[in-house]
Coordinates of C-alpha atoms in Angstrom, one line a residue:
M262 CA 11.7 36.9 -11.8
K263 CA 12.4 34.2 -14.4
H264 CA 9.2 32.4 -15.5
S265 CA 9.1 28.6 -15.0
D266 CA 7.0 25.9 -16.6
I267 CA 6.1 24.6 -13.1
V268 CA 6.2 26.1 -9.6
V269 CA 6.0 23.6 -6.8
I270 CA 5.0 24.9 -3.4
G271 CA 6.2 22.5 -0.6
S272 CA 9.0 20.1 0.0
G273 CA 7.5 17.0 1.5
L274 CA 7.2 13.8 -0.5
A275 CA 4.5 15.3 -2.8
G276 CA 6.5 18.4 -3.5
L277 CA 9.7 16.6 -4.1
T278 CA 8.0 14.0 -6.4
A279 CA 6.2 16.7 -8.4
A280 CA 9.4 18.7 -8.9
L281 CA 11.5 15.7 -10.0
A282 CA 8.8 14.2 -12.2
G283 CA 8.2 17.6 -13.9
A284 CA 12.0 18.1 -14.4
R285 CA 12.4 14.7 -16.0
Q286 CA 9.7 15.6 -18.5
G287 CA 12.1 18.4 -19.6
K288 CA 10.1 21.2 -17.9
S289 CA 11.7 24.1 -16.0
V290 CA 10.8 23.7 -12.4
T291 CA 11.1 26.0 -9.4
M292 CA 10.4 24.6 -5.9
L293 CA 9.5 27.0 -3.1
T294 CA 10.2 25.6 0.4
Y295 CA 9.5 27.1 3.8
G296 CA 10.7 24.3 6.1
S297 CA 12.6 21.1 5.8
G298 CA 9.6 19.0 4.6
S299 CA 8.0 16.0 6.3
L300 CA 10.3 13.1 5.2
S301 CA 12.4 13.3 8.3
L302 CA 9.2 12.8 10.3
N303 CA 8.3 9.5 8.8
S304 CA 10.2 6.3 8.0
G305 CA 10.4 6.9 4.3
V306 CA 8.3 3.9 3.4
I307 CA 5.4 4.3 0.9
D308 CA 2.2 3.1 2.5
L309 CA -0.1 2.5 -0.5
L310 CA -3.2 1.3 1.4
G311 CA -2.8 -0.8 4.5
Y312 CA -6.3 -1.1 5.8
D313 CA -9.8 -0.9 4.3
V314 CA -12.8 1.0 5.6
Q315 CA -13.5 -1.7 8.1
H316 CA -9.9 -1.5 9.3
R317 CA -9.1 -4.9 8.0
L318 CA -5.6 -5.6 6.7
V319 CA -5.4 -5.2 2.9
R320 CA -3.6 -8.0 1.1
S321 CA -3.7 -6.4 -2.3
P322 CA -3.8 -2.5 -2.5
R323 CA -4.7 -2.8 -6.1
E324 CA -7.9 -4.7 -5.4
A325 CA -8.8 -2.7 -2.3
I326 CA -8.6 0.7 -4.0
A327 CA -11.6 -0.1 -6.1
H328 CA -13.7 -0.4 -3.0
L329 CA -12.8 2.9 -1.4
P330 CA -15.4 5.7 -1.2
E331 CA -15.8 7.7 -4.3
I332 CA -14.6 10.8 -2.6
H333 CA -11.1 9.2 -2.0
P334 CA -8.3 10.9 -3.9
Y335 CA -7.2 7.5 -5.4
H336 CA -10.4 7.6 -7.5
K337 CA -9.5 10.9 -9.0
I338 CA -5.8 10.0 -9.5
G339 CA -6.8 6.7 -11.2
L340 CA -5.2 3.3 -10.9
A341 CA -3.1 3.7 -14.0
A342 CA -1.4 6.9 -12.6
V343 CA -0.9 5.1 -9.3
E344 CA 0.9 2.3 -11.1
Q345 CA 3.0 4.8 -13.2
S346 CA 4.0 6.7 -10.1
I347 CA 5.2 3.5 -8.4
Q348 CA 7.3 2.7 -11.5
F349 CA 8.7 6.2 -11.6
F350 CA 9.7 6.1 -7.9
K351 CA 11.2 2.6 -8.1
E352 CA 13.3 3.5 -11.2
F353 CA 14.4 6.7 -9.5
T354 CA 15.5 5.1 -6.3
S355 CA 17.2 2.2 -8.1
Q356 CA 19.2 4.5 -10.3
A357 CA 20.2 6.5 -7.3
G358 CA 21.6 3.3 -5.6
F359 CA 18.9 3.0 -3.0
P360 CA 16.4 0.6 -4.5
Y361 CA 12.9 0.1 -3.0
T362 CA 11.0 -3.2 -3.2
G363 CA 7.2 -3.8 -3.4
S364 CA 4.2 -3.3 -5.6
L365 CA 0.4 -2.6 -5.7
D366 CA -0.3 -6.3 -5.5
T367 CA 1.2 -7.3 -2.1
Q368 CA 2.1 -5.8 1.2
I369 CA 5.6 -5.7 2.8
M370 CA 5.6 -6.2 6.5
V371 CA 7.9 -3.8 8.3
P372 CA 8.9 -4.2 11.9
T373 CA 8.2 -1.2 14.1
A374 CA 10.1 0.1 17.1
V375 CA 7.6 -1.5 19.5
G376 CA 7.8 -4.9 18.0
T377 CA 4.7 -5.1 15.8
L378 CA 4.6 -5.5 12.0
K379 CA 3.0 -2.8 9.9
P380 CA 2.0 -3.2 6.2
T381 CA 3.5 -1.0 3.6
G382 CA 3.6 -0.9 -0.2
L383 CA 7.2 0.1 -1.0
A384 CA 10.2 0.0 1.3
P385 CA 14.0 -0.1 1.0
E386 CA 15.4 -3.6 1.4
S387 CA 16.8 -2.8 4.8
L388 CA 13.3 -2.4 6.2
D389 CA 11.7 -5.4 4.5
G390 CA 10.7 -7.8 7.4
S391 CA 8.8 -10.3 5.2
E392 CA 11.4 -13.0 5.8
L393 CA 11.1 -12.8 9.6
M394 CA 8.4 -15.4 9.6
A395 CA 10.8 -18.0 8.1
K396 CA 13.5 -17.5 10.7
K397 CA 13.8 -19.5 13.9
R398 CA 15.7 -17.0 15.9
I399 CA 15.2 -13.2 16.0
I400 CA 17.9 -11.2 17.8
V401 CA 16.8 -7.6 18.6
V402 CA 19.8 -5.4 18.9
G403 CA 19.7 -2.5 21.4
I404 CA 22.2 0.2 21.8
K405 CA 23.3 1.4 25.2
G406 CA 22.2 5.0 25.8
L407 CA 19.9 5.1 22.7
K408 CA 16.6 6.7 23.6
D409 CA 13.2 5.6 22.3
F410 CA 14.2 2.0 21.5
Y411 CA 13.7 -0.8 24.0
A412 CA 15.1 -4.0 22.7
D413 CA 13.5 -6.2 25.4
L414 CA 10.1 -4.8 24.6
V415 CA 10.6 -5.3 20.8
A416 CA 11.7 -8.9 21.3
K417 CA 8.7 -9.7 23.6
N418 CA 6.2 -8.2 21.2
L419 CA 7.8 -9.8 18.1
R420 CA 7.5 -13.2 19.7
A421 CA 3.8 -12.5 20.3
V422 CA 3.3 -11.5 16.6
L423 CA 5.5 -14.2 15.0
G424 CA 4.5 -17.1 17.2
D425 CA 5.7 -18.9 20.4
D426 CA 7.8 -21.2 18.3
K427 CA 10.2 -18.4 17.6
I428 CA 13.2 -17.6 19.8
C429 CA 13.2 -13.8 20.2
Q430 CA 15.9 -12.4 22.4
A431 CA 17.5 -9.0 23.0
V432 CA 21.2 -8.0 23.1
E433 CA 22.7 -4.6 23.9
L434 CA 25.8 -3.1 22.2
T435 CA 28.0 -0.3 23.2
T436 CA 29.2 2.4 20.8
G437 CA 31.9 4.2 22.8
L438 CA 30.3 7.5 21.9
K439 CA 30.6 10.2 24.5
G440 CA 29.0 13.5 25.1
G441 CA 27.1 13.4 28.4
R442 CA 23.6 12.9 26.8
D443 CA 21.4 10.2 25.5
L444 CA 22.2 9.0 22.0
T445 CA 19.9 9.7 19.1
I446 CA 19.2 7.5 16.2
L447 CA 21.3 9.8 14.0
D448 CA 24.2 9.4 16.4
T449 CA 24.2 5.7 15.9
A450 CA 23.7 5.9 12.2
R451 CA 26.7 8.2 11.9
W452 CA 28.7 5.8 14.1
L453 CA 28.0 3.1 11.5
D454 CA 29.0 5.4 8.7
T455 CA 32.6 4.9 10.1
V456 CA 34.8 1.9 9.5
Q457 CA 35.5 1.7 13.3
G458 CA 31.7 1.7 14.0
R459 CA 30.9 -1.1 11.6
D460 CA 33.8 -3.2 12.9
S461 CA 32.7 -2.7 16.5
F462 CA 29.1 -3.5 15.6
V463 CA 29.9 -6.8 13.8
L464 CA 32.5 -7.9 16.4
Q465 CA 30.0 -7.5 19.3
L466 CA 27.4 -9.6 17.4
Q467 CA 29.7 -12.3 16.2
G468 CA 29.2 -14.2 19.5
C469 CA 25.5 -14.6 18.6
D470 CA 24.1 -17.5 16.5
C471 CA 24.6 -15.9 13.1
G472 CA 23.4 -18.8 10.9
P473 CA 20.9 -18.6 8.1
T474 CA 18.0 -19.3 10.4
T475 CA 18.7 -16.2 12.4
A476 CA 17.7 -12.6 11.7
F477 CA 18.9 -9.4 13.4
V478 CA 16.4 -6.6 14.0
V479 CA 18.0 -3.3 14.6
P480 CA 16.9 0.4 15.1
Q481 CA 16.9 2.5 12.0
M482 CA 20.6 3.1 12.2
L483 CA 22.3 1.4 9.3
G484 CA 24.1 4.5 8.0
T485 CA 22.8 7.8 6.8
N486 CA 23.3 7.2 3.1
R487 CA 21.8 4.6 0.8
T488 CA 22.3 0.9 1.3
S489 CA 26.0 0.3 1.5
V490 CA 26.1 -0.1 5.3
W491 CA 23.1 -2.5 5.3
E492 CA 24.7 -4.6 2.6
E493 CA 28.1 -4.7 4.4
I494 CA 26.7 -5.6 7.8
S495 CA 24.4 -8.3 6.4
D496 CA 27.2 -9.8 4.4
R497 CA 29.7 -9.8 7.3
L498 CA 27.1 -11.4 9.7
G499 CA 26.1 -13.9 7.1
T500 CA 22.3 -13.4 7.7
R501 CA 19.5 -10.9 7.2
V502 CA 19.5 -7.6 9.1
V503 CA 16.3 -5.7 9.3
E504 CA 15.7 -2.1 10.4
T505 CA 12.6 -1.0 12.3
T506 CA 10.6 2.1 11.9
G507 CA 11.1 4.7 14.6
L508 CA 10.3 8.0 16.1
P509 CA 11.5 11.2 14.3
P510 CA 14.1 12.0 13.2
S511 CA 13.9 9.2 10.6
T512 CA 17.2 8.1 9.3
N513 CA 15.5 6.4 6.3
G514 CA 13.4 9.5 5.6
L515 CA 16.5 11.6 5.6
R516 CA 18.2 9.1 3.2
L517 CA 15.3 9.4 0.8
Q518 CA 15.2 13.2 1.2
Q519 CA 18.9 13.4 0.4
L520 CA 18.4 11.3 -2.8
F521 CA 15.6 13.6 -4.0
Y522 CA 17.7 16.8 -3.4
E523 CA 20.6 15.3 -5.3
A524 CA 18.4 14.3 -8.2
L525 CA 16.7 17.7 -8.2
R526 CA 20.0 19.6 -8.4
Q527 CA 21.2 17.3 -11.2
S528 CA 17.9 18.0 -13.1
D529 CA 18.5 21.8 -12.7
V530 CA 15.5 22.4 -10.5
K531 CA 15.7 25.8 -8.9
I532 CA 15.2 25.3 -5.1
I533 CA 14.3 28.5 -3.2
E534 CA 14.6 27.7 0.5
N535 CA 13.3 29.6 3.6
T536 CA 10.5 31.1 1.4
K537 CA 7.0 31.4 2.6
V538 CA 4.3 31.7 -0.1
L539 CA 1.8 34.3 1.1
R540 CA -0.8 34.6 -1.6
A541 CA -1.6 34.1 -5.3
E542 CA -2.3 36.4 -8.1
V543 CA -5.4 35.2 -9.9
M544 CA -7.3 36.5 -12.9
S545 CA -10.5 34.9 -14.4
G546 CA -9.9 31.5 -12.9
H547 CA -6.2 31.4 -13.9
C548 CA -3.2 31.9 -11.6
T549 CA -0.5 34.2 -13.0
G550 CA 1.9 34.0 -10.1
V551 CA 2.4 33.6 -6.4
I552 CA 3.9 36.1 -3.9
A553 CA 6.5 34.7 -1.5
E554 CA 8.2 36.3 1.5
T555 CA 12.0 35.9 1.8
A556 CA 14.3 37.3 4.4
A557 CA 14.6 40.6 2.6
R558 CA 11.5 41.3 0.7
E559 CA 8.5 39.8 -1.2
K560 CA 9.1 38.3 -4.6
S561 CA 6.8 37.1 -7.4
Y562 CA 7.1 33.7 -9.0
T563 CA 5.3 33.1 -12.3
A564 CA 4.6 29.8 -14.1
D565 CA 2.3 28.0 -16.5
R566 CA 1.4 25.4 -13.8
F567 CA 1.4 25.6 -10.0
V568 CA 1.5 22.5 -7.7
L569 CA 0.2 23.0 -4.2
A570 CA 1.9 20.5 -1.9
T571 CA 1.9 22.3 1.5
G572 CA 0.3 19.5 3.5
G573 CA -2.7 19.5 5.8
F574 CA -3.4 20.7 9.3
Y575 CA -0.1 19.6 10.8
S576 CA 2.0 21.7 8.4
G577 CA -0.3 24.7 7.9
G578 CA -1.4 23.8 4.4
I579 CA -4.9 23.8 5.8
V580 CA -5.8 26.1 8.7
M581 CA -8.9 26.6 10.8
P582 CA -9.3 30.1 12.4
E583 CA -12.7 29.0 13.7
F584 CA -14.5 25.7 14.0
D585 CA -16.2 24.4 10.9
H586 CA -14.4 26.9 8.7
P587 CA -11.2 25.3 7.3
Q588 CA -9.2 27.4 4.9
E589 CA -6.4 27.0 2.4
P590 CA -4.3 30.1 2.9
I591 CA -2.5 30.7 -0.4
F592 CA -5.1 30.3 -3.2
N593 CA -8.1 30.5 -0.9
L594 CA -9.4 27.2 -2.4
P595 CA -12.6 25.7 -1.2
V596 CA -11.9 23.1 1.5
Y597 CA -14.0 19.9 2.0
F598 CA -14.8 18.9 5.6
E599 CA -17.4 16.8 7.4
P600 CA -19.7 19.3 9.2
G601 CA -21.0 18.8 12.7
E602 CA -19.0 18.3 15.9
E603 CA -20.4 14.7 16.2
N604 CA -18.7 13.8 12.8
W605 CA -15.5 15.7 13.5
S606 CA -13.7 13.2 15.7
N607 CA -14.0 9.9 17.6
P608 CA -13.5 9.8 21.4
E609 CA -10.4 7.6 20.8
L610 CA -7.6 9.0 18.7
F611 CA -6.4 5.5 17.5
A612 CA -9.8 4.0 17.0
D613 CA -11.2 1.4 14.6
K614 CA -13.0 4.2 12.6
P615 CA -11.6 7.0 10.5
Q616 CA -11.4 10.4 12.2
G617 CA -13.7 13.0 10.5
F618 CA -11.2 15.8 10.8
A619 CA -8.5 13.9 8.9
K620 CA -10.6 13.9 5.8
T621 CA -10.5 17.7 5.6
G622 CA -8.9 19.0 2.4
I623 CA -9.3 20.0 -1.2
L624 CA -11.3 18.0 -3.7
T625 CA -10.2 17.9 -7.3
D626 CA -11.0 16.7 -10.8
E627 CA -9.1 13.9 -12.5
M628 CA -6.3 16.3 -13.4
M629 CA -5.8 17.2 -9.7
R630 CA -7.2 20.7 -10.2
P631 CA -9.3 22.1 -7.4
L632 CA -13.1 22.0 -7.4
D633 CA -15.7 24.0 -5.4
T634 CA -18.5 22.4 -3.4
A635 CA -20.7 22.3 -6.6
G636 CA -18.0 20.4 -8.5
R637 CA -16.9 23.4 -10.6
L638 CA -13.3 24.0 -11.5
V639 CA -11.8 26.9 -9.5
L640 CA -8.4 27.5 -11.1
D641 CA -7.4 25.9 -14.4
N642 CA -3.6 25.8 -13.8
V643 CA -3.3 25.0 -10.1
Y644 CA -2.9 21.3 -9.1
V645 CA -3.2 19.8 -5.7
A646 CA -1.1 17.0 -4.3
G647 CA -0.4 15.2 -1.0
R648 CA -2.1 15.9 2.3
N649 CA -3.7 19.1 1.0
L650 CA -6.2 16.6 -0.6
G651 CA -9.5 15.9 1.1
G652 CA -11.6 12.7 1.4
C653 CA -9.3 10.2 3.1
D654 CA -7.9 9.5 6.6
S655 CA -4.3 8.6 5.6
C656 CA -3.3 7.6 9.2
F657 CA -6.2 5.3 9.6
E658 CA -5.9 3.5 6.3
H659 CA -2.1 3.8 5.9
S660 CA -2.1 5.6 2.6
G661 CA -0.4 8.9 3.2
N662 CA 2.8 8.6 1.2
G663 CA 1.0 6.5 -1.5
V664 CA -1.5 9.3 -2.1
A665 CA 1.3 11.9 -2.0
L666 CA 3.4 10.0 -4.5
A667 CA 0.6 9.3 -7.0
S668 CA -1.1 12.7 -6.8
A669 CA 2.1 14.6 -7.2
F670 CA 3.1 12.4 -10.3
K671 CA -0.4 13.0 -11.8
A672 CA -0.3 16.7 -11.1
V673 CA 2.6 17.3 -13.5
Q674 CA 1.5 15.1 -16.3
G675 CA 0.5 16.7 -19.7

């Protein structure tokens, strides 16, 4: 098997970022993927840090990062690398024709599929709901037959969030799509990929008040590729159209995933799909290769540097055969966890306190290399990124994609 400068294990946001950032440094990169990655499961926005340890809304992620606990991955990554990773990501998406807006200094408020506003750090322009506060009328667009999006509920909740002086109303459009089942968000996005779909969408909304004081809020359905549909629809309606977040599959996550794969192929990254990494070959604190299982047989992949981006509990990057004994299954790295059943979880899943189990993961040095419980380096050429990392509850604080982006970028530097 051909030797690579970098082998990346995993194809979520962390794995994709590490592979692309490494390739753009001129390194030869092999990315080993077992599944389809996690981008289709989230809305493709980059939450940098939405809430502090008291669960208060963070106005400036840059300022709030300094007050996080020392065990948090951001402290190992460093603010400079976080800033550099954001610049890298925004340049990449802009060059690919799918620009993201946002920074470390402010939050973007993104409407959700239940009519609330969530803070995020970076988002495509179609999801930026920051201007909704300035509009007098909000028209929530529902689609007949679309499951998991209820326009009346969204309109009601948005009015509660934005204020009683706002006019928030719901309308329902038809698509003409047939098939004898409920529509999915991807069905509607593909409908708007067509000229006929866009014409029908605009025609049905032209009877509404489409002036500059109106904004349309729609499900995450404005095409499957980049921003051309959003730009056309907004231009033809003469006012701002804003997509919400939504349940999987995420159209916007798939848009971003598609961009990454296009860029990886253009950068000559070797992508090995349907490959499960089983174990590592280690000698004297140095990894010489990993063994992966393909459909036919086991293969060895060697590299100077290995980036572990297989995720946490949900994706099998961290496993727990028995309580209080979490394990990382490929390199057998030491895993940090909060011991004691009383510290493991809160009675309420969505509480105003972090969940202890969510902090489970691998602790690293400033180069993102794994450490043991005594703070000693375990492997000198293995680097950890994304939800493999311990020390933060990314769901509670809204930092998951931010940590993934920044740690992956840092893991391939130098």
